[in-house]
Tab-separated table of C-alpha atoms and ligand atoms in Angstrom:
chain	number	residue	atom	x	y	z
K	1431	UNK	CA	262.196	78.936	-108.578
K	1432	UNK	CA	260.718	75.708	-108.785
K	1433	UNK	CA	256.943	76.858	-109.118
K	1434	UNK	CA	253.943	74.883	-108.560
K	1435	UNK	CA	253.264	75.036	-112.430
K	1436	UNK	CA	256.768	73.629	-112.836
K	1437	UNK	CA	256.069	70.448	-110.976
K	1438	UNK	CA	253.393	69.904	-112.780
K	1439	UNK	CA	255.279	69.740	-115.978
K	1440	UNK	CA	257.174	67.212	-114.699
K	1441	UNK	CA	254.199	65.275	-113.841
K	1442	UNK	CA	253.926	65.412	-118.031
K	1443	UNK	CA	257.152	62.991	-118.064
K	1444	UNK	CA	256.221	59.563	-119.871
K	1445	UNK	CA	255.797	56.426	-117.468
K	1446	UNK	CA	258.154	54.151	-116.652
K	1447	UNK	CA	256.219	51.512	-118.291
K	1448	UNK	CA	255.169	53.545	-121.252
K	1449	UNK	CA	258.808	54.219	-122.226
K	1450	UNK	CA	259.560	51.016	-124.493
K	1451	UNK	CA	256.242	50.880	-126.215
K	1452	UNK	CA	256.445	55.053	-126.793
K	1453	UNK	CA	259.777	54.678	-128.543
K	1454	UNK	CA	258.427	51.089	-130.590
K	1455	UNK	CA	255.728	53.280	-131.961
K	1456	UNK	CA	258.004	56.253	-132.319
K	1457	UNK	CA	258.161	57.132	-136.346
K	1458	UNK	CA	259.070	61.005	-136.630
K	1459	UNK	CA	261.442	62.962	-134.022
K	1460	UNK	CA	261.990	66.403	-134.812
K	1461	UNK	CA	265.018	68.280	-133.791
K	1462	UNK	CA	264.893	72.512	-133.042
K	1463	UNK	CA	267.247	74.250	-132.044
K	1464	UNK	CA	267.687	78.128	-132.650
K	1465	UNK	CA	270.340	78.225	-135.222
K	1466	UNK	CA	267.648	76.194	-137.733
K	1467	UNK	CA	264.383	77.862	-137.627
K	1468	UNK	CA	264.912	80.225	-140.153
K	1469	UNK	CA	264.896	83.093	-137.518
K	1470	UNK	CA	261.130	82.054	-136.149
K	1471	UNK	CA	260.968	81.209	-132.367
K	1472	UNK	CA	261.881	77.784	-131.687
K	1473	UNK	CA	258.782	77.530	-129.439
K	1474	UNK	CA	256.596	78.425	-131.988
K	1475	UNK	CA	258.704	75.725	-134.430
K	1476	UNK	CA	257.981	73.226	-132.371
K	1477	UNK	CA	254.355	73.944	-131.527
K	1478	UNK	CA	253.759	73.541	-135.319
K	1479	UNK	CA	255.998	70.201	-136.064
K	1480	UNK	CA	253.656	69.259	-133.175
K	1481	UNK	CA	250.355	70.012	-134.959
K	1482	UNK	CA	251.957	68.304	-138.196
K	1483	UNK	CA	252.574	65.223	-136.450
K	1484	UNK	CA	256.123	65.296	-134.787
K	1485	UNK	CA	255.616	62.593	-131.772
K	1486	UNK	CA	259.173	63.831	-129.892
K	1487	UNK	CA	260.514	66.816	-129.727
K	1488	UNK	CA	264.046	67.516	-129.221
K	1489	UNK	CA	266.180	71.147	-128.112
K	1490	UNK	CA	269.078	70.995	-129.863
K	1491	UNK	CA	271.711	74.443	-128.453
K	1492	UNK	CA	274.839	74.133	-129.303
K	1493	UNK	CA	275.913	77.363	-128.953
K	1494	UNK	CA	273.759	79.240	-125.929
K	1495	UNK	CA	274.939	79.644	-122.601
K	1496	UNK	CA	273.114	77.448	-120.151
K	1497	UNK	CA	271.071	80.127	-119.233
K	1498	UNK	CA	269.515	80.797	-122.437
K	1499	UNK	CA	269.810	77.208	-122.961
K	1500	UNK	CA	267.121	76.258	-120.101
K	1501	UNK	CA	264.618	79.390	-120.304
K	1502	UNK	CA	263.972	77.977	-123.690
K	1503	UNK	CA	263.765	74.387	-122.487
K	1504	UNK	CA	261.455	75.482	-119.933
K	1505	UNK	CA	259.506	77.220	-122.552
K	1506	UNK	CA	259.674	74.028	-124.586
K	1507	UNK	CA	258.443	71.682	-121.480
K	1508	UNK	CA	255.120	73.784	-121.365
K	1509	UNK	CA	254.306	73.386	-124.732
K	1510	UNK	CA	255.312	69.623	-124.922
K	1511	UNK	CA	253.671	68.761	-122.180
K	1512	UNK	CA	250.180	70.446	-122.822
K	1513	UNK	CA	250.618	68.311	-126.439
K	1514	UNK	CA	251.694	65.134	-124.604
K	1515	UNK	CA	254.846	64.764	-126.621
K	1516	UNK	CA	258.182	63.974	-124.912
K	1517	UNK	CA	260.892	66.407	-124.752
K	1518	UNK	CA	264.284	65.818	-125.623
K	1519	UNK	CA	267.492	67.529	-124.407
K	1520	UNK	CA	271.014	67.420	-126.613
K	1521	UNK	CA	273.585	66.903	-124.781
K	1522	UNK	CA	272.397	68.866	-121.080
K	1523	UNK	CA	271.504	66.348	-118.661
K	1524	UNK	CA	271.581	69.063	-115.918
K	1525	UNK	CA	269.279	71.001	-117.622
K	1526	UNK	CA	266.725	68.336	-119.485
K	1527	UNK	CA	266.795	67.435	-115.145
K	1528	UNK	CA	265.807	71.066	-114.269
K	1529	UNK	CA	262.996	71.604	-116.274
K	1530	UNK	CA	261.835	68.123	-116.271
K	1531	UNK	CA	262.654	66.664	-119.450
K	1532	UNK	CA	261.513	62.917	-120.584
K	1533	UNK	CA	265.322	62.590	-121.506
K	1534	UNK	CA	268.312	63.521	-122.940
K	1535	UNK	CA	270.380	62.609	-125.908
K	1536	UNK	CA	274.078	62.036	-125.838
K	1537	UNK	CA	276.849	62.636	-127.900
K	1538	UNK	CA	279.741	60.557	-128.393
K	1539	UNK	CA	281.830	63.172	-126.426
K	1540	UNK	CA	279.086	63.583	-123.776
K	1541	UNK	CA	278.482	61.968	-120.041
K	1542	UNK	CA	277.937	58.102	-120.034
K	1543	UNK	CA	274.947	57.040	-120.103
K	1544	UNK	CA	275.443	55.372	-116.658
K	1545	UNK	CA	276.108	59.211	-115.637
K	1546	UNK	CA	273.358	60.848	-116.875
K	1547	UNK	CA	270.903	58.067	-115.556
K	1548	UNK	CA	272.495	59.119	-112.153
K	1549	UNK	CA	270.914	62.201	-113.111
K	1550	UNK	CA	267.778	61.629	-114.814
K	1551	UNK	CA	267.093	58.222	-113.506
K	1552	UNK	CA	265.312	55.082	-114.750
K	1553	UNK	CA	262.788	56.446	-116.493
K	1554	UNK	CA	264.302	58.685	-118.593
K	1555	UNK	CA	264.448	58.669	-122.618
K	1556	UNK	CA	268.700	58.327	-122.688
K	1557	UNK	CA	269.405	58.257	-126.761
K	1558	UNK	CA	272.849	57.994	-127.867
K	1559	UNK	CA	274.240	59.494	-131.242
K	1560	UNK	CA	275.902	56.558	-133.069
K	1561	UNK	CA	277.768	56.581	-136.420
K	1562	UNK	CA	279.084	53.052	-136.924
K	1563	UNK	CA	277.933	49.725	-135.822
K	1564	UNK	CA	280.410	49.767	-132.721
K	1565	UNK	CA	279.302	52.739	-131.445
K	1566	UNK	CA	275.649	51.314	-131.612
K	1567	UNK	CA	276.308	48.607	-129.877
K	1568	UNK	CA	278.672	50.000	-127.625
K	1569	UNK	CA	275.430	52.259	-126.883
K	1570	UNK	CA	272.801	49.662	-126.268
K	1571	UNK	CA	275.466	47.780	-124.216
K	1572	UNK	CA	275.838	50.504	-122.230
K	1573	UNK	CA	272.183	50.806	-121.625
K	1574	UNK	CA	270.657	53.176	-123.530
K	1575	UNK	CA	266.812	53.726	-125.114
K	1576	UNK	CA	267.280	53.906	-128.710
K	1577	UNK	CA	270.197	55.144	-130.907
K	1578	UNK	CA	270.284	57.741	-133.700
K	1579	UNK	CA	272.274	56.391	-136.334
K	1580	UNK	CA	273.906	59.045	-138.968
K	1581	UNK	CA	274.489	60.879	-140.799
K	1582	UNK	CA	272.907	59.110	-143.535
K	1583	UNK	CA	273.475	61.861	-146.344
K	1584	UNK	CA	275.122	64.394	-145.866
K	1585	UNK	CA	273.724	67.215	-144.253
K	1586	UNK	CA	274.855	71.692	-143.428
K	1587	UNK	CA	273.464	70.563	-140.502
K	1588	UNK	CA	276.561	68.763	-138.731
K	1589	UNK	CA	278.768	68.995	-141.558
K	1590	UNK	CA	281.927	67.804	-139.705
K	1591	UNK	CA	280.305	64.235	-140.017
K	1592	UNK	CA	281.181	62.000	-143.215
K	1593	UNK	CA	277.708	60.477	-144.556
K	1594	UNK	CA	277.565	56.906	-143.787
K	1595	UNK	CA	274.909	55.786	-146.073
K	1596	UNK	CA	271.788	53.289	-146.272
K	1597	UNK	CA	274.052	50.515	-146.559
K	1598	UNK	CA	275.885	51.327	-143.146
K	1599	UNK	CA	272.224	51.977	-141.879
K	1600	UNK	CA	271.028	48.767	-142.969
K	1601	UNK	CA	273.987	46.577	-141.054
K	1602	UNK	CA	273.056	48.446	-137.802
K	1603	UNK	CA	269.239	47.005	-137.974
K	1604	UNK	CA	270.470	43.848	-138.474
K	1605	UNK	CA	272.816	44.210	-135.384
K	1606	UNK	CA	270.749	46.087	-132.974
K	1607	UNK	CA	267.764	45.245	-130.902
K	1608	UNK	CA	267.359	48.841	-129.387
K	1609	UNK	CA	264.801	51.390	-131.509
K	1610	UNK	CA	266.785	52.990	-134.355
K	1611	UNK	CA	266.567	56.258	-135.721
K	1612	UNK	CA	268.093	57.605	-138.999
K	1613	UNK	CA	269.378	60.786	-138.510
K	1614	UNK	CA	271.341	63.119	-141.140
K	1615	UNK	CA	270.137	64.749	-144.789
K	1616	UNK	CA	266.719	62.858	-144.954
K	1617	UNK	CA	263.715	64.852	-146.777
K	1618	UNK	CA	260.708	63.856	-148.407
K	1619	UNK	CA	263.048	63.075	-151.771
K	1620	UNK	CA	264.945	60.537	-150.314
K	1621	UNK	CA	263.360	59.422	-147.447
K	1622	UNK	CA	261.489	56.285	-149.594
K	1623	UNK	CA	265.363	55.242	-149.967
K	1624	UNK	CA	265.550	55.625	-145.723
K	1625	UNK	CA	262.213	53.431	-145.550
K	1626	UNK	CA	263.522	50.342	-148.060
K	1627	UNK	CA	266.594	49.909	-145.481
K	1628	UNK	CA	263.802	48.966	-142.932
K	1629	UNK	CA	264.094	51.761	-140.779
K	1630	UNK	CA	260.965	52.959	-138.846
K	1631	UNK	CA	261.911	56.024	-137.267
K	1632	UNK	CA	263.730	59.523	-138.266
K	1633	UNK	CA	265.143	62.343	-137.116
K	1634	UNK	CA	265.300	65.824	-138.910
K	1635	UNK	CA	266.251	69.073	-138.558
K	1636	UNK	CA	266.283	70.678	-141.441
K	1637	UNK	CA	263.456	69.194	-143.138
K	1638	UNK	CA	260.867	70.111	-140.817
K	1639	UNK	CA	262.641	73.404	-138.438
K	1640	UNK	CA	263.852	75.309	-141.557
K	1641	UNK	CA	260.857	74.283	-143.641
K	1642	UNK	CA	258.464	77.308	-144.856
K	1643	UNK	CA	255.433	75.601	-143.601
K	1644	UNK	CA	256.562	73.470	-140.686
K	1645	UNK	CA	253.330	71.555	-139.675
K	1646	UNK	CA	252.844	70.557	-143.847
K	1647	UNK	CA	256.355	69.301	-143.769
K	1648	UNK	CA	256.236	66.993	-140.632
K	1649	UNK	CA	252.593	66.281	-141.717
K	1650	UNK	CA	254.377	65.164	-145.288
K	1651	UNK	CA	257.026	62.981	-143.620
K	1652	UNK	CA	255.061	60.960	-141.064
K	1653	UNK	CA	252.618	60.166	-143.693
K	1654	UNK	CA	255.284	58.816	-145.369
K	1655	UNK	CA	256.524	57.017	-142.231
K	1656	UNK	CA	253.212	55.388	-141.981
K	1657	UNK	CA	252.982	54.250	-145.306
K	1658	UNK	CA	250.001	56.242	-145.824
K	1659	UNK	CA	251.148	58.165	-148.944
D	1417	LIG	N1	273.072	64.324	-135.806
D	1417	LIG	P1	269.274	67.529	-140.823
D	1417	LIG	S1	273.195	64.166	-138.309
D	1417	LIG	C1	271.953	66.495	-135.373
D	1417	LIG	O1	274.581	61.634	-137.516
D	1417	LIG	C2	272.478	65.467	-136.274
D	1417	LIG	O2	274.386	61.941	-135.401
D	1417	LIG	C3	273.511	63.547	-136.785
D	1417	LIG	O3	269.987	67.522	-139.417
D	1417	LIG	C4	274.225	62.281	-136.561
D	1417	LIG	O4	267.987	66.798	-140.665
D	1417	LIG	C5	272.466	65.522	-137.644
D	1417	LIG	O5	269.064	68.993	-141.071
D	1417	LIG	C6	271.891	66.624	-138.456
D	1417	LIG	O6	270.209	66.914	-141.788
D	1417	LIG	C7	270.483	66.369	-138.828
């Protein structure tokens, strides 16, 4: 099925050389995923974290059959590439490969990163979720682009994971060189908190997917980011 208009999308994947400086610059990476859009299409989720100011976009599926899973990463690739934002896949190499994804984004429990490079190759985005200092440098031994480091507070969102807190986050940006990303909990409230530790990028979920006006929220938090508010 590989249509003309799908190669071009992958002709949307970031440089090689733009890779490091992209994820330097990065401040606010928003997460959708169906199960936290407050029933709304995550297509249409996304398009407006986009317009708000989300600079990364990543599907997030832990339930859907790989099916379901891809038609709406294809979906997802269209609209992130005629924005020019990188797309993230959770956990899929396979299918962040198929529709021709900037990356993917590994769990602990997921393929090595060596693995899904085989995949994706060299110039792919390869994030790692991290939740202590070992595992983040285990990560950027390993090789990957940046970590997310979490949860931070603690969060419906993956509430199987004890918070780690700003102090935890703090000793991991004094002991990696990699881009980090604080993941877990953050909002507007406490994200002033996230910024004293030093941090210069987030994640969210909730804060942004599940928010009644989507673009305002990631408009809200990235002008936060930037020290602009
Ligand atoms: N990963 P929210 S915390 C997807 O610590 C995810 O690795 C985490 O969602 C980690 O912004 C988390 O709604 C949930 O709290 C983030």
């Amino acid at each position: 099925f590989l249509s003309y208009e799908l190669e071009q999308l992958f002709a949307a994947r970031l440089a090689p050389e733009e890779k490091t400086s992209f994820l330097r610059k990065l401040r606010l990476y928003v997460i959708v995923g169906s199960a936290h859009t407050a029933g709304r299409p995550v297509v249409s989720v996304a398009q407006e974290a986009i317009r708000g100011g989300a600079q990364i976009i990543q599907l997030r599926e832990k339930e859907l059959p790989a099916k379901a899973f891809f038609e709406t990463a294809r979906a997802l690739r269209e609209v992130t590439a005629k924005a020019g934002v990188p797309l993230i896949i959770n956990d899929r190499a396979d299918i962040a490969a198929a529709v021709g994804a900037d990356g993917v984004h590994l769990g602990q429990e997921d393929l090595p990163i060596a693995a899904a490079r085989r995949i994706l190759g060299e110039q792919a985005i390869i994030g790692v979720s991290t939740h202590s200092v070992a595992e983040a440098l285990r990560a950027e031994k390993e090789g990957a682009d940046y970590i997310g480091f979490g949860p931070v507070f603690p969060t419906r969102t993956k509430p199987e994971y004890a918070a780690q807190g700003l102090e935890a986050l703090q000793k991991v940006l004094s002991q990696v060189r990699l881009p980090v990303v604080a993941i877990g909990g953050i909002t507007p409230a406490n994200l002033p908190a996230v910024i004293k530790t030093g941090v210069k990028r987030i994640a969210v979920v909730s804060a942004v997917a599940s928010a009644p006006d989507v673009a305002a929220s990631a408009a809200l938090l990235l002008k936060m980011l930037e020290g602009s508010y």
